Short mmCIF file of C-alpha atoms and ligand atoms in Angstrom, two decimals:
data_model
loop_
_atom_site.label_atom_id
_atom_site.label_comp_id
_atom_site.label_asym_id
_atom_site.label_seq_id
_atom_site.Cartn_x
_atom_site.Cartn_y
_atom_site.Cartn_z
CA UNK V 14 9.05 12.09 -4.77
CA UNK V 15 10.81 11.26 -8.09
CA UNK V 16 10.28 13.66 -10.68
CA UNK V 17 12.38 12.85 -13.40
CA UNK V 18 12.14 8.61 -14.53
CA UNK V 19 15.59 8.38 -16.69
CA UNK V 20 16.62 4.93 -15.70
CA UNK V 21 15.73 2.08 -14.27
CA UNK V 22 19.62 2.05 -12.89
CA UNK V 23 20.10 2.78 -9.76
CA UNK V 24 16.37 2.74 -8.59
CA UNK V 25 16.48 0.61 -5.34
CA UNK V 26 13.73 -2.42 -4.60
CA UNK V 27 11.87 -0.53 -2.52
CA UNK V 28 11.13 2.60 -5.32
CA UNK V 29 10.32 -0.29 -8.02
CA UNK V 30 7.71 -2.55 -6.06
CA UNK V 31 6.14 0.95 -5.25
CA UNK V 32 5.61 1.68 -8.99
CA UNK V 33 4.70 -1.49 -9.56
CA UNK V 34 2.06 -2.15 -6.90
CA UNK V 35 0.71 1.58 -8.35
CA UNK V 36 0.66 0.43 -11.91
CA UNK V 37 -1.02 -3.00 -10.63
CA UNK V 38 -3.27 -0.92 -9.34
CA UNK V 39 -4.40 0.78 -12.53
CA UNK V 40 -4.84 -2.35 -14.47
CA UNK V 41 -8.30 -2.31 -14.27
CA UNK V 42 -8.40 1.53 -15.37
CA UNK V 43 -6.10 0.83 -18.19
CA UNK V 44 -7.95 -1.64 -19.57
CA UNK V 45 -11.59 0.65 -19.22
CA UNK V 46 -13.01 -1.83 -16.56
CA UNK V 47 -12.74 1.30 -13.29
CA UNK V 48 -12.37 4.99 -13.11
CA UNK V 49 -8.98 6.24 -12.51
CA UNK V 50 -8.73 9.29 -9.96
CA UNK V 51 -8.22 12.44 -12.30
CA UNK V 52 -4.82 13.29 -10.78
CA UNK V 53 -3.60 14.76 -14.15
CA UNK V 54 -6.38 16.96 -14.08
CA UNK V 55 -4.96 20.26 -15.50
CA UNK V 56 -1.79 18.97 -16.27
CA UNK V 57 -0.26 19.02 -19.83
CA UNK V 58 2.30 16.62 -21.10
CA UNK V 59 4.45 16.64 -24.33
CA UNK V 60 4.68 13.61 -26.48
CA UNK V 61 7.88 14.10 -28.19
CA UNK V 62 8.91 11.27 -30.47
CA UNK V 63 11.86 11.61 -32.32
CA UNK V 64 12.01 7.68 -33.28
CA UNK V 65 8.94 5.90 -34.37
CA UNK V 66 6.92 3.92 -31.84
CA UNK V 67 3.44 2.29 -31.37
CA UNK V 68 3.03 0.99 -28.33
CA UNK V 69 5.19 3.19 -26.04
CA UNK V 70 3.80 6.61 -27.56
CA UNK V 71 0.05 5.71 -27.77
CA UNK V 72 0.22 4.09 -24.09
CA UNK V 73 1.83 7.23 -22.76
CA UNK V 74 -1.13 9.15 -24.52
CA UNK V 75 -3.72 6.61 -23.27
CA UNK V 76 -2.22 6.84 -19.40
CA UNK V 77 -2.11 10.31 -19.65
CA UNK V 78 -6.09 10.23 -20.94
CA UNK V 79 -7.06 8.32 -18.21
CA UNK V 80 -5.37 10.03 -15.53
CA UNK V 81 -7.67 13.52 -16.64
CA UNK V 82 -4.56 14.92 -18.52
CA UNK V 83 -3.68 15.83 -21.62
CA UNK V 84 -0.81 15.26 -24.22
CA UNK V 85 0.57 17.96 -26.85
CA UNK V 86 2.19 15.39 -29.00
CA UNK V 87 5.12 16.06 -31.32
CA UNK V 88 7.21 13.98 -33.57
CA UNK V 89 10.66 14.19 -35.64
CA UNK V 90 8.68 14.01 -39.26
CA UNK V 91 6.42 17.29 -39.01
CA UNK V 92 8.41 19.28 -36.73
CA UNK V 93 10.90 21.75 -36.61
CA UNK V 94 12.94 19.03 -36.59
CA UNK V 95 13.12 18.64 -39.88
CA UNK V 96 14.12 22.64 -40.68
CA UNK V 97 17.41 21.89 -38.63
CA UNK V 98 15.71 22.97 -35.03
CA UNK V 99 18.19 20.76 -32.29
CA UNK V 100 16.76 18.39 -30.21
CA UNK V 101 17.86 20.59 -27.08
CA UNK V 102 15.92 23.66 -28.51
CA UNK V 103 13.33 21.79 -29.47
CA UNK V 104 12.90 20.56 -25.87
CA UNK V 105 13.18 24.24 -24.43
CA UNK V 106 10.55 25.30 -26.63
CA UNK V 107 8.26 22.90 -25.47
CA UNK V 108 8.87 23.32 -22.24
CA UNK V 109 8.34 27.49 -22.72
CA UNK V 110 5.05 26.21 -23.50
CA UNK V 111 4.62 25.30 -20.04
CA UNK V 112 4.10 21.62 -20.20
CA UNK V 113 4.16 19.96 -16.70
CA UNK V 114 6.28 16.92 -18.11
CA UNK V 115 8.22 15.66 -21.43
CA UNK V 116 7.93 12.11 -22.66
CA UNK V 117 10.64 11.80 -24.92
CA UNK V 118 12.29 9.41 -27.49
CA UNK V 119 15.33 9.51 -29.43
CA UNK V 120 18.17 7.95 -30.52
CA UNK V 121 20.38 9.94 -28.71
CA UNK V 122 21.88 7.43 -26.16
CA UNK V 123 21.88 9.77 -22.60
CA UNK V 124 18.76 12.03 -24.63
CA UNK V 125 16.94 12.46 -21.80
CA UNK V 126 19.18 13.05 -19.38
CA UNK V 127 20.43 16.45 -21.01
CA UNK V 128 17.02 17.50 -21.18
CA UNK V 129 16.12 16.56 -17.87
CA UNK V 130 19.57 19.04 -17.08
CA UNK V 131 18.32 21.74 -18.92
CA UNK V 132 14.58 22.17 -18.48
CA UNK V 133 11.70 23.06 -16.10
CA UNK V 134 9.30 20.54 -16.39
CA UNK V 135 9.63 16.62 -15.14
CA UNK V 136 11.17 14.36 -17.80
CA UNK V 137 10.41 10.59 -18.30
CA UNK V 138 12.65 8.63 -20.91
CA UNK V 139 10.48 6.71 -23.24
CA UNK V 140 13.90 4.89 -24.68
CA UNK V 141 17.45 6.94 -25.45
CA UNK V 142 18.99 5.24 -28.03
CA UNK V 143 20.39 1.95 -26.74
CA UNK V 144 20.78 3.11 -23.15
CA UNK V 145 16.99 2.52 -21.45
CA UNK V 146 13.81 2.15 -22.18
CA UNK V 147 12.70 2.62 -18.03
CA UNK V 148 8.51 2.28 -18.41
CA UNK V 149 9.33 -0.88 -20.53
CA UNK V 150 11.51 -2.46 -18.07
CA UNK V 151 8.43 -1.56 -15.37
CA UNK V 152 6.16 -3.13 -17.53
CA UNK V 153 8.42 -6.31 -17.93
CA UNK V 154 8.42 -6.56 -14.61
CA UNK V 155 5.10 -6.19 -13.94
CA UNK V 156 3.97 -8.73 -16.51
CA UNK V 157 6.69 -11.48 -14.47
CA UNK V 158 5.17 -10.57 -11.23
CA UNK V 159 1.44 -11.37 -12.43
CA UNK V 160 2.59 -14.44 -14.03
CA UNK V 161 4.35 -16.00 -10.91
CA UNK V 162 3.08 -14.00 -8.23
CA UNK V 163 6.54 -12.75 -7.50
CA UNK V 164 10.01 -11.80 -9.48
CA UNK V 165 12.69 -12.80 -6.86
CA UNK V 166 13.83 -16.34 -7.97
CA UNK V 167 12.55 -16.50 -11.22
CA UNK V 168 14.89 -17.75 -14.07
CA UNK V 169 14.44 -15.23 -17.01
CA UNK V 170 16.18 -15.34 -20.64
CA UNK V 171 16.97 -12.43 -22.34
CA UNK V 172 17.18 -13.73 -26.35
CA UNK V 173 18.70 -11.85 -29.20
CA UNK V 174 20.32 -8.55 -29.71
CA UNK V 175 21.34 -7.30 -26.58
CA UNK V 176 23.76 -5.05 -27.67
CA UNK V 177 21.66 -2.52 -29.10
CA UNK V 178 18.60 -3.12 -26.97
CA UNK V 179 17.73 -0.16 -24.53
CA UNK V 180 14.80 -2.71 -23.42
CA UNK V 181 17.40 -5.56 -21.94
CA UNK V 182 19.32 -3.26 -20.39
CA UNK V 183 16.09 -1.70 -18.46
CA UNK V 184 14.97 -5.15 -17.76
CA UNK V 185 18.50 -6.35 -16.54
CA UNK V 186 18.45 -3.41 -14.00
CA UNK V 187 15.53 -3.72 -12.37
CA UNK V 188 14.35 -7.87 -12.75
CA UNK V 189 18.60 -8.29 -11.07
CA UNK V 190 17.55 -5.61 -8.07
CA UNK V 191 14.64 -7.57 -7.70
CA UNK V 192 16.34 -10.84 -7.45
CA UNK V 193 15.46 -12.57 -10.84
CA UNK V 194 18.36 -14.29 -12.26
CA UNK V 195 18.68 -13.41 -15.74
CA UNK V 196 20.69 -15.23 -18.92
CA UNK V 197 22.08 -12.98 -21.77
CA UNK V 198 21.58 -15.23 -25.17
CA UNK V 199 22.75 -13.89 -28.70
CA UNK V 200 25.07 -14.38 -31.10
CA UNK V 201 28.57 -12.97 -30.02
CA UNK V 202 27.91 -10.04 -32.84
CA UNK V 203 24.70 -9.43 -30.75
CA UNK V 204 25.94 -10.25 -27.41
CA UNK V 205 30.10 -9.26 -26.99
CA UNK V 206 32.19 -9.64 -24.79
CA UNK V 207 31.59 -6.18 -22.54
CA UNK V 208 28.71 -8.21 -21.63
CA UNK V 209 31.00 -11.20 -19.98
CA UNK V 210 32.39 -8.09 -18.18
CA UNK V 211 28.91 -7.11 -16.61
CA UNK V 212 28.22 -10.91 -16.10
CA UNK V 213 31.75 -11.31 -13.98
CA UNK V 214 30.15 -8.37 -11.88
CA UNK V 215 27.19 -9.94 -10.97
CA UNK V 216 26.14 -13.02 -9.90
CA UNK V 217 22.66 -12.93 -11.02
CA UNK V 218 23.59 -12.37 -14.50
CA UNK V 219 24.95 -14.93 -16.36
CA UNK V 220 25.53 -15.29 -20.67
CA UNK V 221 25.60 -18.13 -23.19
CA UNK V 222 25.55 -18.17 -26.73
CA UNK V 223 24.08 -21.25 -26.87
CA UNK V 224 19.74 -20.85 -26.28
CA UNK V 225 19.20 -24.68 -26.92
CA UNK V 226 21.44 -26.09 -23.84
CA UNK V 227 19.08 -23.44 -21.79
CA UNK V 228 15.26 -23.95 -22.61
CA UNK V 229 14.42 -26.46 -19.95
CA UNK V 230 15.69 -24.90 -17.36
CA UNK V 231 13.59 -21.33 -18.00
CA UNK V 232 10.46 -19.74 -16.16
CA UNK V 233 10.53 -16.75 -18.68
CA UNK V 234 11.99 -16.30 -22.21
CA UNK V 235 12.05 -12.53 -23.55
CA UNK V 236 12.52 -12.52 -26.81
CA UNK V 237 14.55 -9.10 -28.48
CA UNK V 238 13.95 -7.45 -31.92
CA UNK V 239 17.67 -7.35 -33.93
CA UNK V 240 17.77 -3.04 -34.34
CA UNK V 241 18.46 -2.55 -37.67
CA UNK V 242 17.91 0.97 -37.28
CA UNK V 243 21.09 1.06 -35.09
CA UNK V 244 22.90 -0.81 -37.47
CA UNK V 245 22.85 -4.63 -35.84
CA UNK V 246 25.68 -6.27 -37.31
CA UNK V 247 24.97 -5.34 -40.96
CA UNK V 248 21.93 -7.19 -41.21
CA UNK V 249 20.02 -10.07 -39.74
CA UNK V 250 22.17 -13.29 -40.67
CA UNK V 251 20.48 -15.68 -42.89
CA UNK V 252 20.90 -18.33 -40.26
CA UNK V 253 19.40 -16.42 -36.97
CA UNK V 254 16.13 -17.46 -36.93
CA UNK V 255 17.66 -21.60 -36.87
CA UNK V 256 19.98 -20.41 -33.96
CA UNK V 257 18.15 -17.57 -31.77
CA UNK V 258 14.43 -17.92 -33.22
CA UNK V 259 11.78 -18.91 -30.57
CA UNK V 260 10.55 -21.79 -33.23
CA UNK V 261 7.67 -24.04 -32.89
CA UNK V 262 10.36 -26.86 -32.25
CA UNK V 263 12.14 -24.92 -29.87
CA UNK V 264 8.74 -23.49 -27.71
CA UNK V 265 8.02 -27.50 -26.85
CA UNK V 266 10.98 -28.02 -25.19
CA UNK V 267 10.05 -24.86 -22.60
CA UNK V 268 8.37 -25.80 -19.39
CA UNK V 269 4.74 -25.93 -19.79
CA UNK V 270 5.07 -22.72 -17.24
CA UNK V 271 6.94 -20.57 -19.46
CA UNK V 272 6.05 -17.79 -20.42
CA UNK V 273 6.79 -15.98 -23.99
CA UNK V 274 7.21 -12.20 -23.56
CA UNK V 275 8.45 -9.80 -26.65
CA UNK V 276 8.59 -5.22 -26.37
CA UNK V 277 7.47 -5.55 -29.96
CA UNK V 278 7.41 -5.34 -32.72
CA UNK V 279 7.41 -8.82 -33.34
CA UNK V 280 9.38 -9.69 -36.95
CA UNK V 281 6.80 -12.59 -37.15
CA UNK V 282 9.26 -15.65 -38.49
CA UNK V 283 12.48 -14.01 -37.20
CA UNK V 284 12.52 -13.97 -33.48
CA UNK V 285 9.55 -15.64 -32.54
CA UNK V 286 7.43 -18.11 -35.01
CA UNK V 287 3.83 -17.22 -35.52
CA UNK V 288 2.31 -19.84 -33.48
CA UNK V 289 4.21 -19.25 -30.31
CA UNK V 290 3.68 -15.61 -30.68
CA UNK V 291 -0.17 -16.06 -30.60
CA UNK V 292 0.12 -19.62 -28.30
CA UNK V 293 -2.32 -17.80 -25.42
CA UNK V 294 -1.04 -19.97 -22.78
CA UNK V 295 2.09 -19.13 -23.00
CA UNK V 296 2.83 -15.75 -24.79
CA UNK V 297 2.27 -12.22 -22.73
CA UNK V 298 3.07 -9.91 -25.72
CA UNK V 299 -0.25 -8.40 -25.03
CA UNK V 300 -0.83 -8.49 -22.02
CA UNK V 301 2.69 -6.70 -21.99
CA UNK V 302 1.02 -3.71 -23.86
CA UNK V 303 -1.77 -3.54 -21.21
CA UNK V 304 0.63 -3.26 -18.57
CA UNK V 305 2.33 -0.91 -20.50
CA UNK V 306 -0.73 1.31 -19.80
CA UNK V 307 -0.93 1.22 -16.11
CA UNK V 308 2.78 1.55 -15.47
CA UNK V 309 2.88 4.58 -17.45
CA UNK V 310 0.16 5.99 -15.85
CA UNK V 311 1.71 5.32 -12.21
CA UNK V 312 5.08 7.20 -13.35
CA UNK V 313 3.25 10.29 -14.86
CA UNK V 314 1.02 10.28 -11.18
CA UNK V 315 4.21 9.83 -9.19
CA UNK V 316 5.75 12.23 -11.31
CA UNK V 317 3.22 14.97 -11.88
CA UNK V 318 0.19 14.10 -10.40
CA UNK V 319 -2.23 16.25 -7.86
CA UNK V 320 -1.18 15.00 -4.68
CA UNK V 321 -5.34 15.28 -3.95
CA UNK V 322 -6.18 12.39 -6.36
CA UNK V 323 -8.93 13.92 -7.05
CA UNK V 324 -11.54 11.36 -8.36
C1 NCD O 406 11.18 -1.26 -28.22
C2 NCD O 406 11.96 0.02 -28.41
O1 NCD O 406 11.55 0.91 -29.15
O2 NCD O 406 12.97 0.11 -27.76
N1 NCD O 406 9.83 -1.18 -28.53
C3 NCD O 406 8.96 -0.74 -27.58
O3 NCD O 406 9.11 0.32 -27.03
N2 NCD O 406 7.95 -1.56 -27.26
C4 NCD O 406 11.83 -2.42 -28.84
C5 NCD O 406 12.09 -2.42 -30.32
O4 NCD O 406 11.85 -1.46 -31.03
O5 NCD O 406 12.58 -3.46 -30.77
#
């Protein structure tokens, strides 16, 4: 049993489509529809966000919730943090506490590694810097596999800024060991040449900076926030959203299959024009979010759950 989730690196087929067909499970529960065993009963789990989040922090609390846990939940603004307290002994703290597991977030590229190295309880990486963002890449996955019934095959586009995006590098990991073929697209500020490097490697993972030459050919287009908080280029260039922007225009020349997903948040007008972000045929952005629910609670049961399940 895993205890630790760090990365989605490494982690063979067989490991994902076990987490996944757990989280598919828990759908239902996620969403309030069914009763979810209590197999957190009695177990406590840190929240520790040292980078803002929405999503990712209040679906770890809600997964935990529903699993008969409970979070302690701590965050960079508020917390010792701010006195000068290191994100190391911040970490042993809370685990002196006796927490059964750390979800943690930080810009620290490798973050959750060192803690996972230097504490007790199980750690699960809710995104290290640009490294990996592991439950999103699950949930990507997961949203693919209930949109075409499968993931091996499918021809999925990873749009924007890839070089700072913990998310596409989860999602190249795991949708590539689970036979997707996935396209890199960005400007080559976004997307540089390291990536040709990774491309050469493998033959599922191809790059173009060219999106238009590309859109009839795609079964899934995953659209990326640019990370100005990790300094993306200087800026967003005036003339991104006519070259990398999912625009009305550019959304009618997709299959009528396609689907639109996005981690959010969505910089409405940027990346992905308003109508195609709320098209509800094609987009998945929340249905992403639900998903995001049930695979967090199947890593926190195969993590630290009572091996009863008791219900
Ligand atoms: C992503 C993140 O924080 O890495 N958001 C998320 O977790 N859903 C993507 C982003 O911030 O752009």
């Amino acid at each position: 049993m895993a205890r630790h989730l760090l990365k989605l690196e490494g982690l063979d087929e067989a490991h994902l489509t076990s987490l996944l067909d757990r989280a598919a499970g828990f759908i239902p529960a996620a969403r309030g529809e069914a009763e979810a065993p209590a197999s957190l009963r009695g177990r406590l789990v840190a929240q520790l966000f040292f980078e803002d989040s929405t999503r990712t922090r209040l679906s770890f609390e809600a997964a935990t919730a529903r699993l008969g846990g409970r979070s302690l939940s701590l965050s960079g603004v508020g917390s010792s943090a701010s006195k000068g307290e290191t994100f190391l002994d911040t970490a042993l703290n809370v685990d002196a506490l006796g927490v059964d597991a750390m979800v943690v977030r930080s810009s620290i590229s490798g973050g959750a590694d060192l803690l996972a190295r230097n504490v007790r309880c199980a750690v699960i990486n809710a995104g290290d810097g640009r490294r990996e963002h592991p439950t999103q890449g699950l949930l990507d996955c997961l949203t693919i596999r209930e949109a075409f019934g499968k993931i091996s095959g499918v021809k999925v586009a990873i749009v924007g800024d890839i070089a700072n995006s913990r998310v596409a590098r989860s999602a190249i990991h795991s949708l590539t060991t689970l036979g997707a073929s996935v396209r890199l697209v960005g400007p080559p500020t976004l997307l540089p040449r390291s990536f040709a490097q990774i491309a050469a490697r493998h033959d599922l993972v191809s790059i173009t900076h060219d999106l238009d030459s590309i859109l009839p050919e795609l079964d899934v287009i995953m659209m990326l926030r640019v990370q100005l908080e990790r300094a993306a280029g200087g800026g967003i260039a005036a003339d991104y959203r006519e070259h990398y922007g999912l625009t009305h225009r550019r959304a009618l020349r997709l299959p009528a299959h396609c689907i639109v997903m996005h981690p959010g948040p969505v910089n409405r007008g940027v990346e992905v024009d308003d109508d195609v972000a709320d098209d509800g045929r094609r987009s998945q952005i929340l249905r992403q979010v639900t998903h995001g629910v049930a695979v967090r609670m199947a890593v926190l049961e195969e993590s630290v759950g009572r091996t009863d399940r008791v219900r």
